[in-house]
mmCIF file of C-alpha atoms in Angstrom:
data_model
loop_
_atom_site.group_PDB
_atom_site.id
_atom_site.type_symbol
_atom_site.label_atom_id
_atom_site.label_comp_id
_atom_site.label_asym_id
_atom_site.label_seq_id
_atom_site.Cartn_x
_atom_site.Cartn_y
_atom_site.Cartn_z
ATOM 1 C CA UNK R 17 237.487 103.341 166.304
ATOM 2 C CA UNK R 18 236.399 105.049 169.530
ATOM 3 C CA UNK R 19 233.368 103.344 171.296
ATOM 4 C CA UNK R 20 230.655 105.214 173.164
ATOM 5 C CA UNK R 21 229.235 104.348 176.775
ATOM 6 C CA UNK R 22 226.098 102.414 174.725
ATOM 7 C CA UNK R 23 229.000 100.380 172.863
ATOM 8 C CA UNK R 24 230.457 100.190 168.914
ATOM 9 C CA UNK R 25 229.112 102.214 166.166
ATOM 10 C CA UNK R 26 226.506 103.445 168.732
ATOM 11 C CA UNK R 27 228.515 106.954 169.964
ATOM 12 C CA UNK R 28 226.643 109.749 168.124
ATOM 13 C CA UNK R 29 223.251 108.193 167.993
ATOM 14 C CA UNK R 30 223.162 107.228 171.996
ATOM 15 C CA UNK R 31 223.812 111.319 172.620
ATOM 16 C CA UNK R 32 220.128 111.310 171.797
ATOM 17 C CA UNK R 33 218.875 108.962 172.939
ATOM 18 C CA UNK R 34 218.102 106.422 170.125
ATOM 19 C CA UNK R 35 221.344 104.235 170.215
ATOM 20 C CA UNK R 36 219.111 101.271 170.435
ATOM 21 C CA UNK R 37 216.820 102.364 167.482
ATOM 22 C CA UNK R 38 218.809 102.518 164.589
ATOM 23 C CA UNK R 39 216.747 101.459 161.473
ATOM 24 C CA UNK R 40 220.216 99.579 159.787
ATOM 25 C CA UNK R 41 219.090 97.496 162.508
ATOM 26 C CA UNK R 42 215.806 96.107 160.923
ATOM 27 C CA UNK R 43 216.654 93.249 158.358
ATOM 28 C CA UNK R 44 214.581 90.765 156.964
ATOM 29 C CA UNK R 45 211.154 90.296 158.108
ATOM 30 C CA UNK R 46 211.250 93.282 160.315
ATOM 31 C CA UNK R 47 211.272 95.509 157.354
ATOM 32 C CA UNK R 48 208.022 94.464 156.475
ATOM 33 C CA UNK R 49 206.373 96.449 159.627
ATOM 34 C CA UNK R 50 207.562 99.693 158.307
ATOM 35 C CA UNK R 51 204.542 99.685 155.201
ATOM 36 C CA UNK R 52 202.346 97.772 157.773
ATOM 37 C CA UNK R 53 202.796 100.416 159.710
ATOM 38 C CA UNK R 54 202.105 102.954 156.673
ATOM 39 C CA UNK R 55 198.970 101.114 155.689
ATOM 40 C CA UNK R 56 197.963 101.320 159.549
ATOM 41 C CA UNK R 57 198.262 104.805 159.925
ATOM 42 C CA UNK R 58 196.240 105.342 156.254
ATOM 43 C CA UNK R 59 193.404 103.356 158.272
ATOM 44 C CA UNK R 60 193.584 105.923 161.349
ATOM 45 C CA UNK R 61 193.545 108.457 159.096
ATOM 46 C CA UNK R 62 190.038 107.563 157.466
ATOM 47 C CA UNK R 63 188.623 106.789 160.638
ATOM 48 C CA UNK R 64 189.884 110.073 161.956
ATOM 49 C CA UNK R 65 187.957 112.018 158.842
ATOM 50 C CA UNK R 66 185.109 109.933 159.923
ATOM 51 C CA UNK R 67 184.793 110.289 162.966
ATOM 52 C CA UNK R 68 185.411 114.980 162.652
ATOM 53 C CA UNK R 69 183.566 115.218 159.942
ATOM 54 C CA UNK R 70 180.191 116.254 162.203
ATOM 55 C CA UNK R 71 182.473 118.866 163.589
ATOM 56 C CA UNK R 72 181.536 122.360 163.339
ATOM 57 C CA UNK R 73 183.601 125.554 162.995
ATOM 58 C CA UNK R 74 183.148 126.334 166.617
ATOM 59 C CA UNK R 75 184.029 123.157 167.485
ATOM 60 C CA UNK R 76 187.146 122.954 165.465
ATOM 61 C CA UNK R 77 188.527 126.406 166.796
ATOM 62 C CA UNK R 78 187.901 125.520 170.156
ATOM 63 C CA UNK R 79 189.651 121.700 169.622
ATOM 64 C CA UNK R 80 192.354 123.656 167.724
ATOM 65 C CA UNK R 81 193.359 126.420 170.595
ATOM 66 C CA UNK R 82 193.022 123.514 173.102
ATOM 67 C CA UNK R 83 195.302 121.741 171.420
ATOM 68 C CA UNK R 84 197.621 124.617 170.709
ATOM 69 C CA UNK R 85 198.407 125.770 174.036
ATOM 70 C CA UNK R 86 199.208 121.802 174.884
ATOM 71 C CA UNK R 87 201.615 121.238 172.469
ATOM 72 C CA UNK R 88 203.462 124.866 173.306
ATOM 73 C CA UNK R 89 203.200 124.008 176.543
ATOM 74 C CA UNK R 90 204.861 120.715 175.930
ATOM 75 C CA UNK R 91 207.785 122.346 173.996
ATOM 76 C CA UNK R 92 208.092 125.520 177.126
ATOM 77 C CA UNK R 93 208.398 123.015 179.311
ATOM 78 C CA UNK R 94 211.313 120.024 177.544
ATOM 79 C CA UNK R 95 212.325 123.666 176.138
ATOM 80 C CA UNK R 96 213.252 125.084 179.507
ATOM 81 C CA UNK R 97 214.518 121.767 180.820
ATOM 82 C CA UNK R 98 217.401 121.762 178.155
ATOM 83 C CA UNK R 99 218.308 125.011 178.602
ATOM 84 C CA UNK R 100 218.592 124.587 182.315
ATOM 85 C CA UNK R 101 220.311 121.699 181.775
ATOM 86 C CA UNK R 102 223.447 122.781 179.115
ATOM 87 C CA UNK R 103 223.713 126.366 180.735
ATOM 88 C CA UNK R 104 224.202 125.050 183.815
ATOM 89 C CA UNK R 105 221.182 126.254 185.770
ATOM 90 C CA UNK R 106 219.842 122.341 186.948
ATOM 91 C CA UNK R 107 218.629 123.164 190.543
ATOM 92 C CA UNK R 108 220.056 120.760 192.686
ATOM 93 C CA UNK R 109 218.971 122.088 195.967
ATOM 94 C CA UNK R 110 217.561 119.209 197.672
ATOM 95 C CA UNK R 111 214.826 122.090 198.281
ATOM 96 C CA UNK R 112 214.050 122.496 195.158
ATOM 97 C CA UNK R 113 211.499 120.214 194.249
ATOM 98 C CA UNK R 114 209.532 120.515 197.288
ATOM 99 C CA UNK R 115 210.254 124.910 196.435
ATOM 100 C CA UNK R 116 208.832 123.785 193.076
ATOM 101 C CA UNK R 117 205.529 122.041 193.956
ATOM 102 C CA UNK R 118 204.354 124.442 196.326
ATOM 103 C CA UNK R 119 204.657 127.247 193.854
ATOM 104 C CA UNK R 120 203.319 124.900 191.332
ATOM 105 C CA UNK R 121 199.886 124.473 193.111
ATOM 106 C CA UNK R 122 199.679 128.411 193.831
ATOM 107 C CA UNK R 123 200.085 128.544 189.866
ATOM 108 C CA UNK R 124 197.500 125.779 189.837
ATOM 109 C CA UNK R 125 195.047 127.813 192.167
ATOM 110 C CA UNK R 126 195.480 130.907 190.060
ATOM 111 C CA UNK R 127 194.445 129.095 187.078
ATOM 112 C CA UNK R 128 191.296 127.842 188.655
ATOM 113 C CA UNK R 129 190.142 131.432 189.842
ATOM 114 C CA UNK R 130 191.505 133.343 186.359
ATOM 115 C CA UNK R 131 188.831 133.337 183.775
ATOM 116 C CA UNK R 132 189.372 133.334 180.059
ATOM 117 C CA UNK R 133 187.546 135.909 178.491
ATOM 118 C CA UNK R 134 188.430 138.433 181.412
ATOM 119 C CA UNK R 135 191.961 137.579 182.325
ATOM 120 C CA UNK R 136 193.083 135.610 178.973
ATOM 121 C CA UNK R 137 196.770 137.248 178.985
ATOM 122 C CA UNK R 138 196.913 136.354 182.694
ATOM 123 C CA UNK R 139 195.930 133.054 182.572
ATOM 124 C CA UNK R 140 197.611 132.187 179.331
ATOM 125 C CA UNK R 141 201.297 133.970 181.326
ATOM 126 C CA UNK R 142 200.399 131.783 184.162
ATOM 127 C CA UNK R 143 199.895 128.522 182.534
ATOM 128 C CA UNK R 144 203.262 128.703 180.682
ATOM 129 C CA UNK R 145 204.881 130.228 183.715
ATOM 130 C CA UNK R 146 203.778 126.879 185.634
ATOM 131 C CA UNK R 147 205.311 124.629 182.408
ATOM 132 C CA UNK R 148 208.552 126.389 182.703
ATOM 133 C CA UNK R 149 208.646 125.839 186.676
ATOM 134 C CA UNK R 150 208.146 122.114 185.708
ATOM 135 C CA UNK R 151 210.666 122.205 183.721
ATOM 136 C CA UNK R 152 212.935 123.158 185.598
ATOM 137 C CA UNK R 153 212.722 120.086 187.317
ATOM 138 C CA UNK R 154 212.356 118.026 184.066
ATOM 139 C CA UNK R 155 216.652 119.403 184.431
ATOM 140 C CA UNK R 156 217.578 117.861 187.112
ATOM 141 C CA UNK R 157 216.267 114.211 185.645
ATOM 142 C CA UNK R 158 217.808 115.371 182.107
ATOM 143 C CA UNK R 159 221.256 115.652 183.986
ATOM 144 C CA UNK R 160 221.552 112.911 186.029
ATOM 145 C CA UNK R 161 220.489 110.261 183.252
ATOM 146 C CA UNK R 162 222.973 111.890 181.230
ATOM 147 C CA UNK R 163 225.763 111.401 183.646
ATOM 148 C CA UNK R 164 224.622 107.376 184.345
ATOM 149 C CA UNK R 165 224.594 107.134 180.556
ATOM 150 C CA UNK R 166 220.748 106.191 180.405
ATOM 151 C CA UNK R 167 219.789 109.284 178.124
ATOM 152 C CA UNK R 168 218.444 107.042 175.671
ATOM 153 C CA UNK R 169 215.465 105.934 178.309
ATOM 154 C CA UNK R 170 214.261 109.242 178.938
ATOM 155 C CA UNK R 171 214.616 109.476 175.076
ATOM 156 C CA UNK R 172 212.859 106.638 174.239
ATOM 157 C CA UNK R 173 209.865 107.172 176.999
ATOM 158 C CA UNK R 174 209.232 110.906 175.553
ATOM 159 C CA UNK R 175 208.766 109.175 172.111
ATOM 160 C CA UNK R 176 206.373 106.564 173.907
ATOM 161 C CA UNK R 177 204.402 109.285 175.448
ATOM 162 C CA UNK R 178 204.384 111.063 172.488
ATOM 163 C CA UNK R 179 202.816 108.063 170.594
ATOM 164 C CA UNK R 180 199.927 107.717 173.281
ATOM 165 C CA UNK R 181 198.715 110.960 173.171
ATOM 166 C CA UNK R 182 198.759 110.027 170.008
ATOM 167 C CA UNK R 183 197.124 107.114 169.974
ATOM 168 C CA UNK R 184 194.770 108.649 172.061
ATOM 169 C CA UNK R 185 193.605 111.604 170.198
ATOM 170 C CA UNK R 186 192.892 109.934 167.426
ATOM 171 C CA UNK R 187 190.950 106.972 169.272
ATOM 172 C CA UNK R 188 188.739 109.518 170.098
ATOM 173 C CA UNK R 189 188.599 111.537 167.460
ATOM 174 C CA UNK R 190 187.556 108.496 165.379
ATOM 175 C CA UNK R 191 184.666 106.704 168.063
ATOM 176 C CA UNK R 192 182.586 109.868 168.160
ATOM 177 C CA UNK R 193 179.680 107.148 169.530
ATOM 178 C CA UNK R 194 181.329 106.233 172.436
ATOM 179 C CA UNK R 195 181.058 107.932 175.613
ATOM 180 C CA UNK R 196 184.189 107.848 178.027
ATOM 181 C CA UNK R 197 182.528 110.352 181.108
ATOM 182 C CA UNK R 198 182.073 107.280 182.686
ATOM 183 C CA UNK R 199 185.495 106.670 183.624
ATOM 184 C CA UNK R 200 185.635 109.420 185.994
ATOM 185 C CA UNK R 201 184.766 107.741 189.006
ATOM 186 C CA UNK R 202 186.670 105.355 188.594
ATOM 187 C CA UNK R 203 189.959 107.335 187.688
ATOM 188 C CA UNK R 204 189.157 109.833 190.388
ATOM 189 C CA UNK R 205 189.466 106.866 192.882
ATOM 190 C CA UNK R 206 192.570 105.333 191.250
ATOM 191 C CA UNK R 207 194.086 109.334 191.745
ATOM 192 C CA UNK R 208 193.356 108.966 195.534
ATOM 193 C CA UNK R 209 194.930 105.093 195.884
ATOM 194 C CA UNK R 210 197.795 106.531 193.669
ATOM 195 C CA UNK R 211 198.695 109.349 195.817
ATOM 196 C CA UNK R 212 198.419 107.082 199.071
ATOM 197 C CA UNK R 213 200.908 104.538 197.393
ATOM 198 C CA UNK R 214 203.335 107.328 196.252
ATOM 199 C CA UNK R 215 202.943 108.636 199.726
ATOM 200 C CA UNK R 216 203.664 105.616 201.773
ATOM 201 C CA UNK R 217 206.466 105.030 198.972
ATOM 202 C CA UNK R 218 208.355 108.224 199.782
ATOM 203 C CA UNK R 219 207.867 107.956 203.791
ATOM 204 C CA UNK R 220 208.736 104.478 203.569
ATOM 205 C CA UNK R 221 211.549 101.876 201.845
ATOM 206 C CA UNK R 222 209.433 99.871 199.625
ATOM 207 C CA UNK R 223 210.440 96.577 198.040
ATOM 208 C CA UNK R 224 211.119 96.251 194.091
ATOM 209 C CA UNK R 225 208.206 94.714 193.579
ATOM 210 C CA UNK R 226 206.131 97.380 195.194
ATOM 211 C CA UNK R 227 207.969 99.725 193.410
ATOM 212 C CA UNK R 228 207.214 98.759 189.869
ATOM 213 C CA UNK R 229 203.670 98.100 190.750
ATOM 214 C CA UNK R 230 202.718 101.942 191.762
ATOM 215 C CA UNK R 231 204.833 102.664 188.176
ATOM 216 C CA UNK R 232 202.449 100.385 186.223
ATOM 217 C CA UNK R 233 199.676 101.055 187.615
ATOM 218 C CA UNK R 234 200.376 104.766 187.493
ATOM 219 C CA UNK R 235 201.478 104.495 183.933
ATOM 220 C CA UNK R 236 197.751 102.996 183.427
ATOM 221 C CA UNK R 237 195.957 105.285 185.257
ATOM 222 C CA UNK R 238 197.412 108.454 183.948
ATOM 223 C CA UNK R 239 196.782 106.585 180.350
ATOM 224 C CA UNK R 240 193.358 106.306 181.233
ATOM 225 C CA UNK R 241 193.056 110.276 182.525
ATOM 226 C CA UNK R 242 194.734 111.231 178.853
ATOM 227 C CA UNK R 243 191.529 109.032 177.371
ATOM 228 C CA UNK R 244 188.601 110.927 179.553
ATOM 229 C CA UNK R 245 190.078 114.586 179.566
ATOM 230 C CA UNK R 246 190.981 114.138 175.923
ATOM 231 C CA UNK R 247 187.276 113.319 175.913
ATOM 232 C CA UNK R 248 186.007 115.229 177.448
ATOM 233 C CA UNK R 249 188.000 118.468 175.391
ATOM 234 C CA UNK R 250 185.802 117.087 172.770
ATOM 235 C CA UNK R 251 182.058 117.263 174.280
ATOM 236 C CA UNK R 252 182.596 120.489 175.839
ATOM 237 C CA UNK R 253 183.970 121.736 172.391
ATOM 238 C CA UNK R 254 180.906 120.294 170.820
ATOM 239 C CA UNK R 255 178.150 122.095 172.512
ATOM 240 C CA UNK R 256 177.197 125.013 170.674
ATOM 241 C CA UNK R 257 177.321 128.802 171.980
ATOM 242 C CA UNK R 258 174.933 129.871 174.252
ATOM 243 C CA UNK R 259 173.462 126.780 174.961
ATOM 244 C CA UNK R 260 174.789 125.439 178.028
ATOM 245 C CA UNK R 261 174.422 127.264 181.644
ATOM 246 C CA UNK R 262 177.976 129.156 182.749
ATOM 247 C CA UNK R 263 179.495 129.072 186.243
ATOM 248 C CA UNK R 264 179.596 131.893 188.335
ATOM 249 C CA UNK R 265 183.246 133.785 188.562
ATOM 250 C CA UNK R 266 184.413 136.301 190.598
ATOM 251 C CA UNK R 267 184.286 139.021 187.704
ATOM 252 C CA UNK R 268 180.988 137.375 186.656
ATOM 253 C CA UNK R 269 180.278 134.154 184.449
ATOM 254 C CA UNK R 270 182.905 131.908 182.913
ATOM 255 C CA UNK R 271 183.904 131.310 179.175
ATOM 256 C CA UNK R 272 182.364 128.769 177.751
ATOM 257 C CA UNK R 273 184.928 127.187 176.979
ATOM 258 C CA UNK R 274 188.363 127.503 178.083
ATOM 259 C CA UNK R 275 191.191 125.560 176.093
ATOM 260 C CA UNK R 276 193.731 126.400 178.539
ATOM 261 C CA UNK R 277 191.728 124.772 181.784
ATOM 262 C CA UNK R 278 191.399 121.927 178.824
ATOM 263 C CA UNK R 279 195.167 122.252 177.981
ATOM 264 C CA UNK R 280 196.038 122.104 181.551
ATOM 265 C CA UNK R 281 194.679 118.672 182.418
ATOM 266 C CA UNK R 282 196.233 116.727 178.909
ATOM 267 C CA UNK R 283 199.434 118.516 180.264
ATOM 268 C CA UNK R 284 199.541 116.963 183.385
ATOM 269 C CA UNK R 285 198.237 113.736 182.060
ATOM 270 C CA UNK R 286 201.473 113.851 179.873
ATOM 271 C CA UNK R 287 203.994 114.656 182.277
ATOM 272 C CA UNK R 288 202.634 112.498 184.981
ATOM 273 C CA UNK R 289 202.420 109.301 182.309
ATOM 274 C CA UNK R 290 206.006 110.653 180.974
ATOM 275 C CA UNK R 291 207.771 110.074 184.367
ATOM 276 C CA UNK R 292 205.980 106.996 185.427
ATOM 277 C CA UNK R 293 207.218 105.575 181.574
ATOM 278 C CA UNK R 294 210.747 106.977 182.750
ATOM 279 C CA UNK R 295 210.368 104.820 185.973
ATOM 280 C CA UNK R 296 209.832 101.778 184.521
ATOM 281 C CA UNK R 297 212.631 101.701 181.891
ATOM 282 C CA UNK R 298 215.207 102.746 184.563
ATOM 283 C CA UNK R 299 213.583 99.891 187.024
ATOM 284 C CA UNK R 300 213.857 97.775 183.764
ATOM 285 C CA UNK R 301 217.318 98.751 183.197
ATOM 286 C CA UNK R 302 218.769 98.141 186.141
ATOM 287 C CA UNK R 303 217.264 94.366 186.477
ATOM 288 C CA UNK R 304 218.549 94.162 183.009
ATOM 289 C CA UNK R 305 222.524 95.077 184.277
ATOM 290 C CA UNK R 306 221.843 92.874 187.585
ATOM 291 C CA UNK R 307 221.110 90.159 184.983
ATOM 292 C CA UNK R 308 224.227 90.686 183.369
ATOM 293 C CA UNK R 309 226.838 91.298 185.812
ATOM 294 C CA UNK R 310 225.362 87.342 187.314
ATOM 295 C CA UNK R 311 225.984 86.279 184.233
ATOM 296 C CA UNK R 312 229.567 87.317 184.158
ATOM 297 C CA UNK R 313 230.451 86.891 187.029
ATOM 298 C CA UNK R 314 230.464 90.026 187.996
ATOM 299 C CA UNK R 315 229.488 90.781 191.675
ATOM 300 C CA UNK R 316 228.330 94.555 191.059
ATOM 301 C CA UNK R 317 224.689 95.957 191.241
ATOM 302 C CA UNK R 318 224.970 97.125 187.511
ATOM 303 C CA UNK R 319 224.142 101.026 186.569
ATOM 304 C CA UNK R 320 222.303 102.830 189.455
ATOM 305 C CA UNK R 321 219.174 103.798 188.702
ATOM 306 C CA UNK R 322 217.634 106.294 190.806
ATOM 307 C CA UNK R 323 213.904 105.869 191.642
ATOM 308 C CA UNK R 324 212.176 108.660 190.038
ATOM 309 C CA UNK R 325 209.007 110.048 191.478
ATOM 310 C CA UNK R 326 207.101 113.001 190.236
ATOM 311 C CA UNK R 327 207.793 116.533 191.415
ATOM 312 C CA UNK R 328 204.714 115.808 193.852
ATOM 313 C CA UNK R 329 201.895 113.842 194.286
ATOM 314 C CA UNK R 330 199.838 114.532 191.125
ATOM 315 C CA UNK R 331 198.134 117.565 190.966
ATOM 316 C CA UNK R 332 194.541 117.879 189.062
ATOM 317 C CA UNK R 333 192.748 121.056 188.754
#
């Protein structure tokens, strides 16, 4: 039979990404992690219906449309990505992404100043207009991974995102004791050191090692930010009408609560952790093929892996 680029028997499932998943592959012991992993998720569960059962309506609505808009958002934006990317619309301008990120803070900006009880249809267009701008750069990664046959990574690091916001939500869903605002501080001034690495990274040639340390630490950081603004989506939700003070807008006072300012920040926690994730597979990948080519005697640098950045330097309303 025909053999794909991932090898034997692995053609069809490598087009998506999960060539090196396949469950024929767990024998033995490993099969015993799949009703671990059941029982685990049974325990999450409970502590989950724990933890949200002090909830009130209010609460739950406002959770619920947070949540909503960050998930659609999520799907506009791998959504608009794919169909970029298989009609043939991938921007490869080398224009593009800087095109992209300054439109993508005006978008940003506009957010900020639109309020949600005045402007809702505005603000919600606006949000999933940014999304879609994103994701037109999500294309351009989509296609070249493709090409270098390392579709499977960016497969593999959406589901690993996926699991952490995951993970994450239901964390805090389940500690409704513990308080996370303190973390701000300290994530605000891992934000600044993270943009001054990523800056000195892109003006500069920086070593391997240097390389895969801004990933990491990036990968931590924005892990971290998905922990306090998920949070944080939670107290705000929790405090009942009426009886906290509103901020002054330009068309009077705010909402009280606004899901999509809330939907905003777990979406750029997700994308910014997604590409760091994507980062340090590819970085892994290609030490993996440098590894092998010594090996076999090979003299080659292996598959060239192209060192992914985000659009621009992360943005935070």
């Amino acid at each position: 039979g025909q053999c794909g680029p991932a090898g034997c028997g692995r053609a069809l499932p490598s087009v998506l990404g999960f060539g090196a998943w396949q469950a024929s592959q767990m024998s033995g012991g490993k099969s015993l992690y799949l009703p671990l992993a059941g029982l685990a998720g049974l325990i999450v569960m409970g502590s989950v219906a724990d933890g949200t059962r002090g909830w009130t309506k209010v609460t739950r609505q406002r959770i619920s449309a947070t949540y909503f808009h960050f998930f659609l958002s999520t799907l506009v934006w791998s959504g608009t990505a794919f169909a970029c990317w298989k009609f043939g619309m991938v921007p490869n301008s080398p224009m593009a992404p800087m095109g992209v990120g300054i439109l993508g803070m005006f978008l940003i900006y506009r957010l900020q100043t639109l309020d949600y009880n005045a402007d809702r249809f505005k603000k919600i267009l606006t949000f999933y207009s940014f999304a879609a701008l994103q994701g037109s750069l999500l294309s351009v990664l989509l296609l070249k991974s493709f090409e270098m046959g390392l579709f499977d990574v960016v497969t593999q690091a959406a589901v690993l995102t996926s699991a952490v916001v995951a993970s994450v939500s239901a964390i805090v869903a389940a500690s409704p004791g513990l308080n996370f605002m303190w973390l701000g501080g300290i994530l605000g001034t891992g934000l600044g050191l993270l943009v001054g690495a990523n800056l000195i990274n892109m003006l500069w040639s920086s070593s391997t090692v240097m390389h895969m340390g801004i990933s990491y630490f990036g990968a931590a950081l924005f892990s971290l930010m998905l922990l306090y603004d998920t949070a944080k989506v939670v107290k705000e939700a929790s405090v009942p009408p009426g009886s906290a003070p509103r901020a002054r807008m330009a068309g009077g006072v705010a909402a009280e609560f606004d899901p999509i300012k809330h939907a905003l920040q777990l979406y750029l926690d997700m994308v910014n952790l997604f590409l760091y994730l994507v980062r340090i597979m590819m970085q892994q990948r290609m030490q993996e093929e440098r590894s092998s080519n010594r090996q076999s005697g090979g003299g080659g640098n292996g598959v060239p892996v192209p060192q992914l950045r985000p659009s621009a330097p992360p943005l935070r309303p």
